[in-house]
PDB file of C-alpha atoms in Angstrom:
ATOM      1  CA  MET A  16      14.262 -12.997  12.301  1.00 61.00           C
ATOM      2  CA  SER A  17      14.026  -9.440  13.663  1.00 69.00           C
ATOM      3  CA  PHE A  18      10.966  -8.216  15.549  1.00 71.00           C
ATOM      4  CA  SER A  19      10.111  -5.872  12.684  1.00 65.00           C
ATOM      5  CA  SER A  20      10.289  -8.733  10.185  1.00 66.00           C
ATOM      6  CA  GLU A  21       8.108 -10.904  12.419  1.00 69.00           C
ATOM      7  CA  VAL A  22       5.445  -8.188  12.676  1.00 66.00           C
ATOM      8  CA  LYS A  23       5.465  -7.596   8.919  1.00 67.00           C
ATOM      9  CA  HIS A  24       5.183 -11.319   8.299  1.00 68.00           C
ATOM     10  CA  GLU A  25       2.246 -11.608  10.704  1.00 70.00           C
ATOM     11  CA  ILE A  26       0.441  -8.673   9.079  1.00 70.00           C
ATOM     12  CA  THR A  27       0.804 -10.216   5.627  1.00 75.00           C
ATOM     13  CA  THR A  28      -0.532 -13.622   6.690  1.00 76.00           C
ATOM     14  CA  VAL A  29      -3.644 -12.540   8.613  1.00 78.00           C
ATOM     15  CA  GLU A  30      -6.924 -12.860   6.709  1.00 82.00           C
ATOM     16  CA  LEU A  31      -8.974  -9.665   6.822  1.00 88.00           C
ATOM     17  CA  GLU A  32     -12.582  -8.760   6.176  1.00 90.00           C
ATOM     18  CA  GLU A  33     -13.058  -6.595   3.067  1.00 92.00           C
ATOM     19  CA  CYS A  34     -13.536  -3.415   5.124  1.00 91.00           C
ATOM     20  CA  CYS A  35     -10.367  -4.118   7.110  1.00 92.00           C
ATOM     21  CA  GLU A  36      -8.407  -4.918   3.957  1.00 93.00           C
ATOM     22  CA  ARG A  37      -9.398  -1.481   2.656  1.00 94.00           C
ATOM     23  CA  ALA A  38      -8.205   0.142   5.895  1.00 94.00           C
ATOM     24  CA  GLN A  39      -4.875  -1.690   5.733  1.00 92.00           C
ATOM     25  CA  LEU A  40      -4.340  -0.661   2.107  1.00 93.00           C
ATOM     26  CA  SER A  41      -5.273   2.917   2.979  1.00 94.00           C
ATOM     27  CA  ALA A  42      -2.655   3.156   5.714  1.00 92.00           C
ATOM     28  CA  PHE A  43       0.023   1.452   3.681  1.00 91.00           C
ATOM     29  CA  LEU A  44      -0.475   3.616   0.600  1.00 93.00           C
ATOM     30  CA  HIS A  45      -0.783   6.762   2.709  1.00 91.00           C
ATOM     31  CA  ALA A  46       2.622   6.074   4.239  1.00 89.00           C
ATOM     32  CA  ASN A  47       4.477   4.454   1.344  1.00 89.00           C
ATOM     33  CA  SER A  48       3.216   5.730  -2.002  1.00 92.00           C
ATOM     34  CA  ASN A  49       3.840   8.603  -4.369  1.00 93.00           C
ATOM     35  CA  MET A  50       1.655   9.946  -7.151  1.00 91.00           C
ATOM     36  CA  ILE A  51       3.299  10.171 -10.542  1.00 92.00           C
ATOM     37  CA  ILE A  52       1.928  11.843 -13.648  1.00 92.00           C
ATOM     38  CA  ALA A  53       2.882   9.796 -16.705  1.00 88.00           C
ATOM     39  CA  ASN A  54       1.254   9.646 -20.123  1.00 84.00           C
ATOM     40  CA  LYS A  55      -1.428  12.086 -18.957  1.00 87.00           C
ATOM     41  CA  ALA A  56      -2.503   9.692 -16.193  1.00 88.00           C
ATOM     42  CA  ILE A  57      -1.993   9.478 -12.435  1.00 90.00           C
ATOM     43  CA  GLN A  58       0.037   6.448 -11.415  1.00 94.00           C
ATOM     44  CA  LEU A  59       0.938   5.268  -7.935  1.00 96.00           C
ATOM     45  CA  GLN A  60       4.456   4.222  -7.006  1.00 97.00           C
ATOM     46  CA  ILE A  61       4.879   2.215  -3.820  1.00 95.00           C
ATOM     47  CA  GLU A  62       8.330   1.454  -2.411  1.00 92.00           C
ATOM     48  CA  ILE A  63       8.647  -1.521  -0.068  1.00 90.00           C
ATOM     49  CA  GLU A  64      11.753  -3.043   1.535  1.00 87.00           C
ATOM     50  CA  ASN A  65      10.229  -6.364   2.606  1.00 88.00           C
ATOM     51  CA  ALA A  66       9.614  -8.969  -0.118  1.00 89.00           C
ATOM     52  CA  ASN A  67       6.646 -10.589   1.658  1.00 89.00           C
ATOM     53  CA  THR A  68       5.013  -7.216   2.185  1.00 90.00           C
ATOM     54  CA  ALA A  69       5.546  -6.334  -1.485  1.00 93.00           C
ATOM     55  CA  LYS A  70       3.936  -9.601  -2.571  1.00 93.00           C
ATOM     56  CA  HIS A  71       1.050  -9.055  -0.161  1.00 91.00           C
ATOM     57  CA  MET A  72       0.350  -5.501  -1.338  1.00 93.00           C
ATOM     58  CA  PHE A  73       0.674  -6.513  -4.990  1.00 95.00           C
ATOM     59  CA  SER A  74      -1.932  -9.243  -4.464  1.00 94.00           C
ATOM     60  CA  ARG A  75      -4.298  -7.030  -2.475  1.00 93.00           C
ATOM     61  CA  LEU A  76      -4.209  -4.207  -5.026  1.00 96.00           C
ATOM     62  CA  LYS A  77      -4.635  -6.591  -7.956  1.00 96.00           C
ATOM     63  CA  LYS A  78      -7.544  -8.408  -6.280  1.00 94.00           C
ATOM     64  CA  ARG A  79      -9.399  -5.302  -5.105  1.00 95.00           C
ATOM     65  CA  TYR A  80      -8.927  -3.053  -8.147  1.00 97.00           C
ATOM     66  CA  GLY A  81      -7.971  -5.359 -11.027  1.00 96.00           C
ATOM     67  CA  VAL A  82      -5.259  -2.953 -12.160  1.00 96.00           C
ATOM     68  CA  ASN A  83      -2.014  -3.471 -14.072  1.00 95.00           C
ATOM     69  CA  ILE A  84       0.972  -3.293 -11.738  1.00 96.00           C
ATOM     70  CA  GLU A  85       4.638  -3.233 -12.690  1.00 96.00           C
ATOM     71  CA  LEU A  86       7.024  -4.773 -10.186  1.00 95.00           C
ATOM     72  CA  SER A  87      10.700  -3.916 -10.184  1.00 95.00           C
ATOM     73  CA  VAL A  88      13.523  -4.600  -7.770  1.00 93.00           C
ATOM     74  CA  VAL A  89      16.067  -1.894  -7.008  1.00 90.00           C
ATOM     75  CA  LYS A  90      19.355  -2.669  -5.319  1.00 84.00           C
ATOM     76  CA  LYS A  91      20.225   0.261  -3.064  1.00 73.00           C
ATOM     77  CA  SER A  92      24.014   0.231  -2.935  1.00 71.00           C
ATOM     78  CA  ARG A  93      26.695  -2.333  -2.619  1.00 69.00           C
ATOM     79  CA  PHE A  94      27.062  -1.581   1.125  1.00 72.00           C
ATOM     80  CA  ASN A  95      23.356  -1.818   1.886  1.00 68.00           C
ATOM     81  CA  LYS A  96      22.397  -5.333   0.839  1.00 73.00           C
ATOM     82  CA  THR A  97      18.644  -4.839   1.059  1.00 81.00           C
ATOM     83  CA  ASN A  98      16.453  -4.613  -2.008  1.00 88.00           C
ATOM     84  CA  THR A  99      13.645  -2.152  -2.552  1.00 91.00           C
ATOM     85  CA  TYR A 100      10.585  -3.498  -4.316  1.00 94.00           C
ATOM     86  CA  VAL A 101       8.781  -0.893  -6.389  1.00 96.00           C
ATOM     87  CA  LEU A 102       5.146  -1.443  -7.307  1.00 97.00           C
ATOM     88  CA  LYS A 103       3.872   0.922  -9.960  1.00 97.00           C
ATOM     89  CA  VAL A 104       0.085   0.987 -10.369  1.00 97.00           C
ATOM     90  CA  LEU A 105      -0.330   2.089 -13.960  1.00 94.00           C
ATOM     91  CA  GLU A 106      -4.026   3.000 -14.013  1.00 94.00           C
ATOM     92  CA  ARG A 107      -6.894   4.318 -11.890  1.00 95.00           C
ATOM     93  CA  GLY A 108      -4.552   6.052  -9.420  1.00 94.00           C
ATOM     94  CA  ILE A 109      -6.980   8.782  -8.339  1.00 94.00           C
ATOM     95  CA  GLU A 110      -9.886   6.338  -8.149  1.00 96.00           C
ATOM     96  CA  ILE A 111      -7.888   4.059  -5.848  1.00 96.00           C
ATOM     97  CA  LEU A 112      -6.800   6.942  -3.604  1.00 95.00           C
ATOM     98  CA  GLU A 113     -10.406   8.163  -3.374  1.00 95.00           C
ATOM     99  CA  ASP A 114     -11.658   4.686  -2.484  1.00 95.00           C
ATOM    100  CA  LEU A 115      -9.023   4.429   0.249  1.00 95.00           C
ATOM    101  CA  GLY A 116      -9.972   7.818   1.725  1.00 94.00           C
ATOM    102  CA  ILE A 117      -6.587   9.361   0.895  1.00 94.00           C
ATOM    103  CA  TYR A 118      -7.677  11.797  -1.817  1.00 93.00           C
ATOM    104  CA  THR A 119     -10.749  14.023  -2.209  1.00 90.00           C
ATOM    105  CA  SER A 120     -11.748  16.716  -4.673  1.00 89.00           C
ATOM    106  CA  LYS A 121      -9.939  19.138  -2.317  1.00 90.00           C
ATOM    107  CA  GLY A 122      -6.656  17.222  -2.585  1.00 87.00           C
ATOM    108  CA  MET A 123      -4.652  14.816  -0.441  1.00 89.00           C
ATOM    109  CA  ARG A 124      -5.867  14.113   3.084  1.00 89.00           C
ATOM    110  CA  GLN A 125      -3.432  14.344   6.000  1.00 87.00           C
ATOM    111  CA  THR A 126      -5.434  11.848   8.070  1.00 84.00           C
ATOM    112  CA  PRO A 127      -7.598   8.920   7.011  1.00 81.00           C
ATOM    113  CA  SER A 128     -11.238   9.442   6.187  1.00 87.00           C
ATOM    114  CA  ARG A 129     -13.389   8.547   9.225  1.00 90.00           C
ATOM    115  CA  ILE A 130     -15.254   5.977   7.177  1.00 91.00           C
ATOM    116  CA  ILE A 131     -12.007   3.977   6.755  1.00 92.00           C
ATOM    117  CA  THR A 132     -11.446   3.568  10.521  1.00 91.00           C
ATOM    118  CA  LEU A 133     -15.036   3.756  11.796  1.00 93.00           C
ATOM    119  CA  LYS A 134     -15.170   0.144  13.002  1.00 94.00           C
ATOM    120  CA  SER A 135     -12.661  -0.935  15.662  1.00 93.00           C
ATOM    121  CA  CYS A 136     -11.526  -3.903  13.535  1.00 92.00           C
ATOM    122  CA  CYS A 137     -10.757  -1.491  10.684  1.00 92.00           C
ATOM    123  CA  ALA A 138      -8.879   0.870  13.017  1.00 92.00           C
ATOM    124  CA  ARG A 139      -6.661  -2.075  14.077  1.00 90.00           C
ATOM    125  CA  ALA A 140      -6.100  -3.027  10.419  1.00 90.00           C
ATOM    126  CA  TYR A 141      -5.235   0.599   9.614  1.00 90.00           C
ATOM    127  CA  LEU A 142      -2.595   0.660  12.351  1.00 88.00           C
ATOM    128  CA  GLY A 143      -1.191  -2.620  11.018  1.00 80.00           C
ATOM    129  CA  GLY A 144      -0.944  -1.115   7.545  1.00 70.00           C
ATOM    130  CA  HIS A 145       1.600   1.462   8.704  1.00 58.00           C
ATOM    131  CA  SER A 146       4.282  -1.216   9.122  1.00 51.00           C
TER     132      SER A 146
END
């Protein structure tokens, strides 16, 4: 197992406090998601190359927000044997981004809201979420 895979596995198996879970989700979505406008609603699309990480993020989003999430698997090309797991959050996109300190009434934030990383445990979780 590669070092990167080991780190991702460790991040997905560590139990976090609720505040730290929020920080981890914030970092991950900030780095790996896109906003999509579909059916007059804002949806979030998250692309992940690691299956365990995809499962972890699916579970965390479902547990925290109770939203409908579509999961699809995209095969890149026949030369690149890795899969990309696409999570599409179908509802409450803006609400989720606001809760995670990524979006405000002024638009997308370039850096996390201070409240997300105020505690040192949350700052560590935020850094782990960038994997």
